[in-house]
PDB file of C-alpha atoms in Angstrom:
ATOM      1  CA  MET A   1       2.637 -21.725 -15.650  1.00 75.00           C
ATOM      2  CA  PHE A   2       1.319 -18.185 -16.472  1.00 86.00           C
ATOM      3  CA  SER A   3      -0.723 -17.144 -19.452  1.00 91.00           C
ATOM      4  CA  LEU A   4      -0.842 -13.957 -21.471  1.00 92.00           C
ATOM      5  CA  LEU A   5      -4.643 -13.930 -20.967  1.00 92.00           C
ATOM      6  CA  GLU A   6      -4.164 -13.529 -17.005  1.00 94.00           C
ATOM      7  CA  PRO A   7      -1.650 -11.223 -15.197  1.00 93.00           C
ATOM      8  CA  PRO A   8       0.625 -13.413 -13.165  1.00 97.00           C
ATOM      9  CA  PHE A   9      -0.403 -11.485 -10.076  1.00 98.00           C
ATOM     10  CA  LEU A  10      -4.092 -12.719 -10.423  1.00 97.00           C
ATOM     11  CA  SER A  11      -2.927 -16.310 -11.282  1.00 97.00           C
ATOM     12  CA  ARG A  12      -1.220 -16.366  -7.889  1.00 97.00           C
ATOM     13  CA  LEU A  13      -4.474 -15.484  -6.331  1.00 98.00           C
ATOM     14  CA  ARG A  14      -6.712 -17.820  -8.398  1.00 96.00           C
ATOM     15  CA  ALA A  15      -6.986 -20.629  -5.824  1.00 97.00           C
ATOM     16  CA  ALA A  16      -7.049 -18.346  -2.765  1.00 98.00           C
ATOM     17  CA  ARG A  17     -10.463 -18.319  -0.946  1.00 98.00           C
ATOM     18  CA  ARG A  18      -9.921 -15.628   1.717  1.00 98.00           C
ATOM     19  CA  ILE A  19      -7.695 -12.782   0.703  1.00 98.00           C
ATOM     20  CA  LEU A  20      -6.585  -9.752   3.135  1.00 98.00           C
ATOM     21  CA  VAL A  21      -5.751  -6.678   1.211  1.00 98.00           C
ATOM     22  CA  ALA A  22      -3.775  -4.261   3.385  1.00 98.00           C
ATOM     23  CA  GLY A  23      -2.180  -0.667   2.881  1.00 98.00           C
ATOM     24  CA  ALA A  24       1.410  -0.951   3.363  1.00 98.00           C
ATOM     25  CA  GLY A  25       2.404   2.639   3.928  1.00 95.00           C
ATOM     26  CA  GLY A  26      -0.184   4.298   6.011  1.00 93.00           C
ATOM     27  CA  GLY A  27      -2.513   6.982   5.222  1.00 94.00           C
ATOM     28  CA  PHE A  28      -4.832   6.310   2.419  1.00 97.00           C
ATOM     29  CA  ASP A  29      -2.791   3.552   1.041  1.00 98.00           C
ATOM     30  CA  VAL A  30      -5.710   1.050   1.499  1.00 98.00           C
ATOM     31  CA  TYR A  31      -7.782   3.087  -0.979  1.00 98.00           C
ATOM     32  CA  ALA A  32      -5.113   1.865  -3.820  1.00 98.00           C
ATOM     33  CA  GLY A  33      -6.067  -1.629  -2.808  1.00 98.00           C
ATOM     34  CA  LEU A  34      -9.813  -1.096  -3.055  1.00 98.00           C
ATOM     35  CA  PRO A  35     -10.054  -1.795  -6.860  1.00 98.00           C
ATOM     36  CA  LEU A  36      -8.190  -5.264  -6.266  1.00 98.00           C
ATOM     37  CA  ALA A  37     -10.591  -5.958  -3.482  1.00 98.00           C
ATOM     38  CA  LEU A  38     -13.828  -5.158  -5.388  1.00 98.00           C
ATOM     39  CA  ALA A  39     -12.563  -7.235  -8.369  1.00 98.00           C
ATOM     40  CA  LEU A  40     -11.622 -10.237  -6.090  1.00 98.00           C
ATOM     41  CA  ARG A  41     -14.984  -9.945  -4.403  1.00 98.00           C
ATOM     42  CA  SER A  42     -16.731 -10.139  -7.759  1.00 97.00           C
ATOM     43  CA  ALA A  43     -14.720 -13.297  -8.566  1.00 97.00           C
ATOM     44  CA  GLY A  44     -16.194 -14.921  -5.519  1.00 97.00           C
ATOM     45  CA  LYS A  45     -13.411 -14.470  -2.939  1.00 98.00           C
ATOM     46  CA  GLU A  46     -13.919 -13.439   0.653  1.00 98.00           C
ATOM     47  CA  VAL A  47     -11.877 -10.280   0.848  1.00 98.00           C
ATOM     48  CA  HIS A  48     -11.055  -8.151   4.026  1.00 98.00           C
ATOM     49  CA  LEU A  49      -9.412  -4.808   4.082  1.00 98.00           C
ATOM     50  CA  ALA A  50      -6.868  -3.483   6.416  1.00 98.00           C
ATOM     51  CA  ASN A  51      -4.454  -0.563   6.836  1.00 98.00           C
ATOM     52  CA  LEU A  52      -1.348   0.546   8.733  1.00 98.00           C
ATOM     53  CA  SER A  53      -2.923   3.673  10.213  1.00 96.00           C
ATOM     54  CA  PHE A  54      -1.794   7.266  10.880  1.00 95.00           C
ATOM     55  CA  ALA A  55      -4.882   7.999  12.917  1.00 93.00           C
ATOM     56  CA  ASP A  56      -5.024   8.242  16.687  1.00 89.00           C
ATOM     57  CA  LEU A  57      -6.230   4.753  17.113  1.00 93.00           C
ATOM     58  CA  TYR A  58      -5.395   4.591  20.993  1.00 87.00           C
ATOM     59  CA  GLY A  59      -8.324   7.106  21.514  1.00 88.00           C
ATOM     60  CA  LEU A  60     -10.816   4.794  20.257  1.00 94.00           C
ATOM     61  CA  ASP A  61     -13.402   3.097  22.466  1.00 94.00           C
ATOM     62  CA  GLN A  62     -12.511  -0.308  23.875  1.00 95.00           C
ATOM     63  CA  ASP A  63     -15.207  -2.040  21.941  1.00 95.00           C
ATOM     64  CA  VAL A  64     -13.526  -1.352  18.670  1.00 97.00           C
ATOM     65  CA  TRP A  65     -10.357  -3.363  19.545  1.00 97.00           C
ATOM     66  CA  VAL A  66     -10.296  -7.027  18.264  1.00 97.00           C
ATOM     67  CA  ASP A  67      -7.215  -7.455  20.341  1.00 95.00           C
ATOM     68  CA  ARG A  68      -4.047  -5.490  21.155  1.00 90.00           C
ATOM     69  CA  ASP A  69      -2.911  -3.405  18.077  1.00 96.00           C
ATOM     70  CA  VAL A  70      -5.985  -4.583  15.657  1.00 98.00           C
ATOM     71  CA  ALA A  71      -8.921  -2.200  15.595  1.00 98.00           C
ATOM     72  CA  ALA A  72     -12.138  -2.931  13.697  1.00 98.00           C
ATOM     73  CA  VAL A  73     -13.246   0.238  12.152  1.00 98.00           C
ATOM     74  CA  ARG A  74     -16.874   0.606  11.192  1.00 98.00           C
ATOM     75  CA  PRO A  75     -18.891   3.565   9.788  1.00 97.00           C
ATOM     76  CA  ASP A  76     -19.915   4.644  13.202  1.00 96.00           C
ATOM     77  CA  THR A  77     -16.735   4.395  14.822  1.00 97.00           C
ATOM     78  CA  GLN A  78     -16.171   7.403  17.009  1.00 93.00           C
ATOM     79  CA  ALA A  79     -12.718   9.225  17.093  1.00 89.00           C
ATOM     80  CA  ARG A  80     -11.143  12.634  17.649  1.00 83.00           C
ATOM     81  CA  GLY A  81     -10.566  14.642  14.594  1.00 81.00           C
ATOM     82  CA  ASP A  82     -11.784  14.314  10.910  1.00 84.00           C
ATOM     83  CA  TYR A  83      -8.528  12.508   9.641  1.00 91.00           C
ATOM     84  CA  PHE A  84      -9.414   8.866   9.636  1.00 96.00           C
ATOM     85  CA  PRO A  85      -9.070   7.161   6.305  1.00 97.00           C
ATOM     86  CA  GLU A  86     -10.173   3.705   7.610  1.00 98.00           C
ATOM     87  CA  ARG A  87     -13.482   5.213   8.797  1.00 97.00           C
ATOM     88  CA  SER A  88     -13.840   7.248   5.677  1.00 97.00           C
ATOM     89  CA  LEU A  89     -13.489   4.137   3.670  1.00 98.00           C
ATOM     90  CA  ALA A  90     -15.963   2.155   6.001  1.00 98.00           C
ATOM     91  CA  ARG A  91     -18.580   4.755   5.547  1.00 98.00           C
ATOM     92  CA  TRP A  92     -18.104   4.623   1.677  1.00 98.00           C
ATOM     93  CA  LEU A  93     -18.221   0.890   1.641  1.00 98.00           C
ATOM     94  CA  ASP A  94     -21.681   1.073   3.858  1.00 98.00           C
ATOM     95  CA  LEU A  95     -22.971   3.588   1.120  1.00 98.00           C
ATOM     96  CA  HIS A  96     -22.659   0.953  -1.355  1.00 98.00           C
ATOM     97  CA  ASP A  97     -23.911  -1.893   0.652  1.00 98.00           C
ATOM     98  CA  LEU A  98     -20.601  -3.332   0.870  1.00 98.00           C
ATOM     99  CA  PRO A  99     -18.978  -5.080   3.894  1.00 97.00           C
ATOM    100  CA  SER A 100     -17.920  -2.050   5.884  1.00 98.00           C
ATOM    101  CA  THR A 101     -15.337  -3.022   8.388  1.00 98.00           C
ATOM    102  CA  VAL A 102     -11.890  -1.816   7.615  1.00 98.00           C
ATOM    103  CA  TYR A 103      -9.187  -3.066  10.143  1.00 98.00           C
ATOM    104  CA  ALA A 104      -6.565  -0.687  11.324  1.00 98.00           C
ATOM    105  CA  PHE A 105      -3.125  -1.331  12.793  1.00 98.00           C
ATOM    106  CA  PRO A 106      -1.321   1.232  14.868  1.00 97.00           C
ATOM    107  CA  LEU A 107       1.892   2.508  13.633  1.00 97.00           C
ATOM    108  CA  THR A 108       4.592   0.376  15.353  1.00 97.00           C
ATOM    109  CA  GLY A 109       7.839  -1.611  14.550  1.00 98.00           C
ATOM    110  CA  VAL A 110       7.968  -5.112  12.923  1.00 98.00           C
ATOM    111  CA  GLN A 111       7.376  -7.363  15.786  1.00 98.00           C
ATOM    112  CA  PRO A 112       4.122  -5.827  17.048  1.00 98.00           C
ATOM    113  CA  LEU A 113       2.768  -5.395  13.533  1.00 98.00           C
ATOM    114  CA  ARG A 114       3.387  -8.956  12.632  1.00 98.00           C
ATOM    115  CA  ASP A 115       1.883 -10.178  15.926  1.00 98.00           C
ATOM    116  CA  ALA A 116      -1.134  -7.782  14.945  1.00 98.00           C
ATOM    117  CA  TYR A 117      -1.394  -9.397  11.564  1.00 98.00           C
ATOM    118  CA  ARG A 118      -1.446 -12.885  13.045  1.00 98.00           C
ATOM    119  CA  THR A 119      -4.131 -11.798  15.553  1.00 98.00           C
ATOM    120  CA  LEU A 120      -6.380 -10.477  12.683  1.00 98.00           C
ATOM    121  CA  ILE A 121      -5.654 -13.525  10.445  1.00 98.00           C
ATOM    122  CA  GLY A 122      -6.793 -15.611  13.339  1.00 98.00           C
ATOM    123  CA  HIS A 123      -9.917 -13.395  13.906  1.00 98.00           C
ATOM    124  CA  LEU A 124     -10.806 -13.865  10.331  1.00 98.00           C
ATOM    125  CA  GLY A 125     -10.576 -17.732  10.561  1.00 98.00           C
ATOM    126  CA  GLY A 126      -7.260 -17.757   8.493  1.00 98.00           C
ATOM    127  CA  VAL A 127      -6.360 -16.357   5.171  1.00 98.00           C
ATOM    128  CA  ASP A 128      -4.832 -18.039   1.909  1.00 98.00           C
ATOM    129  CA  ALA A 129      -3.231 -14.588   0.878  1.00 98.00           C
ATOM    130  CA  VAL A 130      -2.090 -11.282   1.905  1.00 98.00           C
ATOM    131  CA  VAL A 131      -1.911  -8.518  -0.558  1.00 98.00           C
ATOM    132  CA  LEU A 132       0.197  -5.523   0.631  1.00 98.00           C
ATOM    133  CA  VAL A 133      -0.646  -2.452  -1.474  1.00 98.00           C
ATOM    134  CA  ASP A 134       1.584   0.661  -1.741  1.00 98.00           C
ATOM    135  CA  GLY A 135       0.267   4.110  -3.071  1.00 97.00           C
ATOM    136  CA  GLY A 136       3.311   4.685  -5.019  1.00 97.00           C
ATOM    137  CA  THR A 137       6.292   2.506  -5.647  1.00 97.00           C
ATOM    138  CA  ASP A 138       8.857   3.296  -2.847  1.00 96.00           C
ATOM    139  CA  ILE A 139       8.287  -0.214  -1.337  1.00 98.00           C
ATOM    140  CA  LEU A 140      10.258  -1.406  -4.290  1.00 98.00           C
ATOM    141  CA  MET A 141      13.485   0.517  -3.123  1.00 98.00           C
ATOM    142  CA  ARG A 142      16.160  -1.874  -2.077  1.00 97.00           C
ATOM    143  CA  GLY A 143      18.101   0.682   0.039  1.00 98.00           C
ATOM    144  CA  ASP A 144      21.090   1.614  -2.119  1.00 97.00           C
ATOM    145  CA  GLU A 145      19.265   4.063  -4.220  1.00 97.00           C
ATOM    146  CA  HIS A 146      19.861   7.851  -4.159  1.00 95.00           C
ATOM    147  CA  GLY A 147      16.366   8.339  -2.682  1.00 96.00           C
ATOM    148  CA  LEU A 148      14.158   6.107  -0.764  1.00 96.00           C
ATOM    149  CA  GLY A 149      11.036   8.097  -0.598  1.00 95.00           C
ATOM    150  CA  THR A 150       9.297   7.489   2.722  1.00 94.00           C
ATOM    151  CA  PRO A 151      10.466   3.856   3.547  1.00 97.00           C
ATOM    152  CA  GLU A 152       9.760   3.406   7.043  1.00 97.00           C
ATOM    153  CA  GLU A 153       6.107   2.402   7.107  1.00 97.00           C
ATOM    154  CA  ASP A 154       6.315   0.389   3.789  1.00 98.00           C
ATOM    155  CA  MET A 155       9.284  -1.623   5.142  1.00 98.00           C
ATOM    156  CA  VAL A 156       7.751  -2.267   8.551  1.00 98.00           C
ATOM    157  CA  SER A 157       4.797  -3.761   6.715  1.00 98.00           C
ATOM    158  CA  LEU A 158       6.981  -5.621   4.216  1.00 98.00           C
ATOM    159  CA  ALA A 159       9.024  -7.228   7.056  1.00 98.00           C
ATOM    160  CA  ALA A 160       6.048  -8.045   9.007  1.00 98.00           C
ATOM    161  CA  VAL A 161       4.090  -9.837   6.316  1.00 98.00           C
ATOM    162  CA  ASN A 162       7.416 -11.442   4.916  1.00 98.00           C
ATOM    163  CA  GLY A 163       7.511 -13.251   8.302  1.00 98.00           C
ATOM    164  CA  LEU A 164       4.269 -14.829   8.057  1.00 98.00           C
ATOM    165  CA  ASP A 165       5.268 -18.043   6.687  1.00 98.00           C
ATOM    166  CA  GLU A 166       2.050 -19.680   7.459  1.00 98.00           C
ATOM    167  CA  VAL A 167       0.257 -17.491   4.785  1.00 98.00           C
ATOM    168  CA  PRO A 168       0.946 -19.366   1.482  1.00 97.00           C
ATOM    169  CA  VAL A 169       0.629 -16.340  -0.814  1.00 98.00           C
ATOM    170  CA  ARG A 170       2.083 -13.031  -0.011  1.00 98.00           C
ATOM    171  CA  LEU A 171       2.109 -10.268  -2.579  1.00 98.00           C
ATOM    172  CA  VAL A 172       2.823  -6.630  -3.283  1.00 98.00           C
ATOM    173  CA  ALA A 173       0.875  -4.464  -5.531  1.00 98.00           C
ATOM    174  CA  CYS A 174       1.991  -0.629  -6.248  1.00 98.00           C
ATOM    175  CA  LEU A 175      -0.344   1.840  -7.723  1.00 98.00           C
ATOM    176  CA  GLY A 176       0.698   5.189  -8.630  1.00 97.00           C
ATOM    177  CA  PHE A 177       3.937   5.034 -10.573  1.00 97.00           C
ATOM    178  CA  GLY A 178       5.697   8.390 -10.603  1.00 95.00           C
ATOM    179  CA  VAL A 179       4.101  10.065  -7.551  1.00 95.00           C
ATOM    180  CA  ASP A 180       7.076   9.258  -5.279  1.00 94.00           C
ATOM    181  CA  ALA A 181       9.298  11.575  -7.091  1.00 92.00           C
ATOM    182  CA  TYR A 182       8.287  14.386  -4.859  1.00 89.00           C
ATOM    183  CA  HIS A 183       9.977  12.502  -2.138  1.00 91.00           C
ATOM    184  CA  GLY A 184      13.107  11.835  -4.148  1.00 93.00           C
ATOM    185  CA  VAL A 185      12.427   8.481  -5.769  1.00 96.00           C
ATOM    186  CA  ASN A 186      14.043   8.090  -9.104  1.00 96.00           C
ATOM    187  CA  HIS A 187      11.649   5.930 -11.235  1.00 96.00           C
ATOM    188  CA  SER A 188      14.493   4.737 -13.647  1.00 97.00           C
ATOM    189  CA  LEU A 189      15.823   2.872 -10.643  1.00 97.00           C
ATOM    190  CA  VAL A 190      12.308   1.576  -9.796  1.00 98.00           C
ATOM    191  CA  LEU A 191      12.263   0.153 -13.343  1.00 98.00           C
ATOM    192  CA  GLU A 192      15.891  -1.312 -12.772  1.00 98.00           C
ATOM    193  CA  ASN A 193      14.560  -3.071  -9.525  1.00 98.00           C
ATOM    194  CA  LEU A 194      11.559  -4.441 -11.534  1.00 98.00           C
ATOM    195  CA  ALA A 195      13.910  -5.816 -13.893  1.00 98.00           C
ATOM    196  CA  ALA A 196      16.064  -7.430 -11.190  1.00 98.00           C
ATOM    197  CA  LEU A 197      13.010  -9.017  -9.512  1.00 98.00           C
ATOM    198  CA  ASP A 198      11.915 -10.228 -12.991  1.00 98.00           C
ATOM    199  CA  ARG A 199      15.214 -12.062 -13.447  1.00 98.00           C
ATOM    200  CA  GLU A 200      14.636 -13.721 -10.042  1.00 97.00           C
ATOM    201  CA  GLY A 201      11.112 -14.641 -10.899  1.00 96.00           C
ATOM    202  CA  ALA A 202       9.366 -12.275  -8.430  1.00 98.00           C
ATOM    203  CA  TYR A 203       7.973  -9.720 -10.759  1.00 98.00           C
ATOM    204  CA  LEU A 204       4.313 -10.594 -11.401  1.00 98.00           C
ATOM    205  CA  GLY A 205       3.562  -8.165 -14.199  1.00 96.00           C
ATOM    206  CA  ALA A 206       1.602  -5.039 -14.506  1.00 97.00           C
ATOM    207  CA  PHE A 207      -2.122  -4.051 -15.488  1.00 97.00           C
ATOM    208  CA  SER A 208      -4.192  -1.027 -15.518  1.00 97.00           C
ATOM    209  CA  LEU A 209      -7.142   0.210 -13.844  1.00 98.00           C
ATOM    210  CA  PRO A 210      -9.655   0.976 -16.548  1.00 97.00           C
ATOM    211  CA  ARG A 211     -11.992   4.112 -16.149  1.00 97.00           C
ATOM    212  CA  GLU A 212     -15.061   2.280 -17.829  1.00 96.00           C
ATOM    213  CA  SER A 213     -14.745  -0.834 -15.389  1.00 98.00           C
ATOM    214  CA  ARG A 214     -16.910  -1.270 -12.381  1.00 98.00           C
ATOM    215  CA  GLU A 215     -13.809  -1.100 -10.222  1.00 98.00           C
ATOM    216  CA  GLY A 216     -12.583   2.013 -11.959  1.00 98.00           C
ATOM    217  CA  GLN A 217     -15.755   3.748 -11.584  1.00 98.00           C
ATOM    218  CA  LEU A 218     -16.191   2.769  -7.839  1.00 98.00           C
ATOM    219  CA  TYR A 219     -12.561   3.681  -7.029  1.00 98.00           C
ATOM    220  CA  LEU A 220     -13.099   7.378  -8.465  1.00 98.00           C
ATOM    221  CA  ASP A 221     -16.099   7.563  -6.471  1.00 98.00           C
ATOM    222  CA  ALA A 222     -14.319   6.478  -3.296  1.00 98.00           C
ATOM    223  CA  VAL A 223     -11.623   8.907  -3.888  1.00 98.00           C
ATOM    224  CA  ALA A 224     -13.946  11.841  -4.226  1.00 97.00           C
ATOM    225  CA  HIS A 225     -15.798  10.755  -1.181  1.00 97.00           C
ATOM    226  CA  ALA A 226     -12.657  10.669   0.828  1.00 96.00           C
ATOM    227  CA  GLN A 227     -11.606  14.067  -0.527  1.00 94.00           C
ATOM    228  CA  GLU A 228     -14.964  15.440   0.717  1.00 93.00           C
ATOM    229  CA  SER A 229     -14.556  13.587   4.165  1.00 91.00           C
ATOM    230  CA  THR A 230     -11.076  15.067   4.766  1.00 88.00           C
ATOM    231  CA  PRO A 231     -10.844  18.308   2.800  1.00 86.00           C
ATOM    232  CA  GLU A 232      -7.853  19.682   4.828  1.00 83.00           C
ATOM    233  CA  HIS A 233      -5.980  16.530   4.225  1.00 85.00           C
ATOM    234  CA  PRO A 234      -6.985  15.000   0.663  1.00 87.00           C
ATOM    235  CA  SER A 235      -4.725  12.105  -0.569  1.00 93.00           C
ATOM    236  CA  ILE A 236      -2.361  13.419  -3.236  1.00 93.00           C
ATOM    237  CA  VAL A 237      -1.350   9.813  -4.147  1.00 95.00           C
ATOM    238  CA  ASN A 238      -4.927   8.723  -4.622  1.00 97.00           C
ATOM    239  CA  GLY A 239      -6.033  12.023  -6.176  1.00 96.00           C
ATOM    240  CA  SER A 240      -3.167  11.680  -8.807  1.00 96.00           C
ATOM    241  CA  VAL A 241      -4.175   8.093  -9.498  1.00 97.00           C
ATOM    242  CA  ALA A 242      -7.711   9.062 -10.049  1.00 98.00           C
ATOM    243  CA  ALA A 243      -6.894  11.808 -12.262  1.00 97.00           C
ATOM    244  CA  ALA A 244      -4.941   9.449 -14.386  1.00 97.00           C
ATOM    245  CA  VAL A 245      -7.757   6.873 -14.369  1.00 98.00           C
ATOM    246  CA  ARG A 246     -10.002   9.794 -15.685  1.00 97.00           C
ATOM    247  CA  GLY A 247      -7.388  10.262 -18.522  1.00 97.00           C
ATOM    248  CA  ASP A 248      -6.227  13.603 -17.325  1.00 96.00           C
ATOM    249  CA  PHE A 249      -2.573  14.352 -18.122  1.00 96.00           C
ATOM    250  CA  GLY A 250       0.090  16.789 -16.835  1.00 94.00           C
ATOM    251  CA  ASP A 251       0.102  19.272 -14.047  1.00 91.00           C
ATOM    252  CA  VAL A 252      -3.510  18.501 -12.815  1.00 90.00           C
ATOM    253  CA  ARG A 253      -4.754  20.587  -9.976  1.00 83.00           C
ATOM    254  CA  PHE A 254      -7.009  18.797  -7.579  1.00 81.00           C
ATOM    255  CA  THR A 255      -5.801  20.049  -4.087  1.00 72.00           C
ATOM    256  CA  GLU A 256      -4.183  23.060  -2.635  1.00 70.00           C
ATOM    257  CA  ARG A 257      -1.728  20.840  -1.042  1.00 71.00           C
ATOM    258  CA  THR A 258       0.249  20.502  -4.377  1.00 67.00           C
ATOM    259  CA  ARG A 259       0.619  24.211  -4.822  1.00 66.00           C
ATOM    260  CA  GLY A 260       3.982  25.315  -5.698  1.00 68.00           C
ATOM    261  CA  GLY A 261       4.779  21.980  -7.143  1.00 75.00           C
ATOM    262  CA  GLU A 262       4.308  20.503 -10.592  1.00 82.00           C
ATOM    263  CA  LEU A 263       2.596  17.175 -10.876  1.00 88.00           C
ATOM    264  CA  PHE A 264       2.960  14.989 -14.071  1.00 93.00           C
ATOM    265  CA  VAL A 265      -0.277  12.804 -14.038  1.00 95.00           C
ATOM    266  CA  ASN A 266      -0.122  10.277 -16.875  1.00 96.00           C
ATOM    267  CA  PRO A 267      -1.294   6.726 -17.691  1.00 97.00           C
ATOM    268  CA  LEU A 268       1.415   4.873 -15.905  1.00 97.00           C
ATOM    269  CA  MET A 269      -0.055   6.044 -12.449  1.00 98.00           C
ATOM    270  CA  ALA A 270      -3.081   3.831 -13.354  1.00 98.00           C
ATOM    271  CA  LEU A 271      -0.999   0.932 -13.562  1.00 98.00           C
ATOM    272  CA  TYR A 272      -0.525  -1.813 -10.796  1.00 98.00           C
ATOM    273  CA  PHE A 273       3.032  -3.061 -10.589  1.00 98.00           C
ATOM    274  CA  CYS A 274       3.026  -6.419  -8.836  1.00 98.00           C
ATOM    275  CA  VAL A 275       5.680  -8.538  -7.128  1.00 98.00           C
ATOM    276  CA  ASP A 276       6.132 -11.435  -4.815  1.00 98.00           C
ATOM    277  CA  ALA A 277       6.554 -10.231  -1.310  1.00 98.00           C
ATOM    278  CA  PRO A 278       9.177 -12.677  -0.202  1.00 98.00           C
ATOM    279  CA  GLY A 279      11.082 -12.186  -3.266  1.00 98.00           C
ATOM    280  CA  LEU A 280      10.954  -8.486  -2.796  1.00 98.00           C
ATOM    281  CA  ALA A 281      12.117  -8.777   0.767  1.00 98.00           C
ATOM    282  CA  ARG A 282      15.142 -11.034  -0.099  1.00 98.00           C
ATOM    283  CA  ARG A 283      16.550  -8.290  -2.332  1.00 98.00           C
ATOM    284  CA  ASN A 284      16.213  -5.598   0.222  1.00 98.00           C
ATOM    285  CA  LEU A 285      19.557  -4.686   1.612  1.00 98.00           C
ATOM    286  CA  TYR A 286      18.530  -3.648   5.124  1.00 98.00           C
ATOM    287  CA  LEU A 287      15.198  -5.520   5.923  1.00 98.00           C
ATOM    288  CA  ASP A 288      16.831  -8.090   8.361  1.00 98.00           C
ATOM    289  CA  ARG A 289      18.187  -5.149  10.513  1.00 98.00           C
ATOM    290  CA  LEU A 290      14.509  -4.202  11.262  1.00 98.00           C
ATOM    291  CA  GLU A 291      13.439  -7.524  12.530  1.00 98.00           C
ATOM    292  CA  LYS A 292      13.665  -6.812  16.226  1.00 98.00           C
ATOM    293  CA  THR A 293      12.108  -3.409  16.110  1.00 98.00           C
ATOM    294  CA  ALA A 294       9.147  -2.620  18.487  1.00 98.00           C
ATOM    295  CA  LEU A 295       8.738   1.241  17.614  1.00 97.00           C
ATOM    296  CA  VAL A 296       8.675   2.886  14.194  1.00 96.00           C
ATOM    297  CA  ARG A 297      11.294   5.429  15.357  1.00 97.00           C
ATOM    298  CA  GLN A 298      13.721   2.453  15.796  1.00 98.00           C
ATOM    299  CA  VAL A 299      12.971   1.736  12.236  1.00 98.00           C
ATOM    300  CA  SER A 300      14.001   5.226  11.104  1.00 98.00           C
ATOM    301  CA  THR A 301      17.184   5.137  13.126  1.00 98.00           C
ATOM    302  CA  LEU A 302      18.300   1.765  11.699  1.00 98.00           C
ATOM    303  CA  ILE A 303      17.579   2.754   8.082  1.00 98.00           C
ATOM    304  CA  GLU A 304      19.535   5.982   8.704  1.00 98.00           C
ATOM    305  CA  GLU A 305      22.471   4.002  10.069  1.00 98.00           C
ATOM    306  CA  PHE A 306      22.436   1.623   7.062  1.00 98.00           C
ATOM    307  CA  ARG A 307      22.372   4.637   4.798  1.00 98.00           C
ATOM    308  CA  ASP A 308      25.349   6.120   6.448  1.00 97.00           C
ATOM    309  CA  GLY A 309      27.385   3.040   6.013  1.00 97.00           C
ATOM    310  CA  LEU A 310      26.924   2.614   2.520  1.00 97.00           C
ATOM    311  CA  PRO A 311      30.098   3.019   0.435  1.00 94.00           C
ATOM    312  CA  ARG A 312      28.142   4.555  -2.327  1.00 95.00           C
ATOM    313  CA  GLN A 313      24.466   5.044  -3.608  1.00 96.00           C
ATOM    314  CA  ARG A 314      23.082   4.100  -6.925  1.00 95.00           C
ATOM    315  CA  PRO A 315      22.785   7.639  -8.568  1.00 95.00           C
ATOM    316  CA  PRO A 316      19.547   8.829 -10.234  1.00 94.00           C
ATOM    317  CA  ARG A 317      19.246   8.081 -13.744  1.00 92.00           C
ATOM    318  CA  ALA A 318      17.280  10.032 -16.351  1.00 92.00           C
ATOM    319  CA  TYR A 319      14.605   8.062 -18.275  1.00 87.00           C
ATOM    320  CA  PRO A 320      15.773   8.212 -21.907  1.00 86.00           C
ATOM    321  CA  HIS A 321      12.741   8.223 -23.816  1.00 78.00           C
TER     322      HIS A 321
END
């Protein structure tokens, strides 16, 4: 039973002692999970951070690797180039005297990624829960929508974690409602999907990231640190969320990367929308096709083939209010 005094998402995590919070879509997605990790750690949980990585992990030294496809990134980890979100986060954690290892998975297909999750979970001594975090909401697309955003990495992560039957609690949290409009996601269809998940008991509510909370303040600091660390590639998603957390509104400018477009920063971007991962996976129309993939390019091909075979797509709908 759930209570109005506690979001269902947090109720599901109440009994968990060891939790893995993992970025689903690559890049800076793990930053969207940072406030959750901080809050859960303050509640006495043992929390570990991981991310599907866009960095050149195979250039890392051998001593960084826990095992095949699992890198333990620390503040002093050496790598080629400046773009390394996992190390940027590790350095920020170290500055705040927090556990500063961020685990990174190479960008692969479903089978290697699931094996990597199992390797990491074994390395950690087991976990009671995995929380996949998406910066944006395109992980909620089921496949027949007019636009899917950038589904490959999210779907690889969802399929990999959905197959971890040994983990009793598997959840998805999305932060940054609206940011995927740039990639063609229609957010009326996002809300329609959430309603369908609610009917099936898989929607676990929404809650905001308050600016005046400890987690909100630390998140703003972490995003600012990341922007300073990678000035050529600042995160548009987390920059937008951070602006929303600060109370900014409308076409907010925080990076030259958004030049030529118009942003709509608003309070909905600072909301976590939460669902049950197996419930979300069951509603996806093509996730089973990805099961045997080893490479992410196979995932792209299979999604394209599925889309080509659709008799029709759900058209975008204007939000009426």
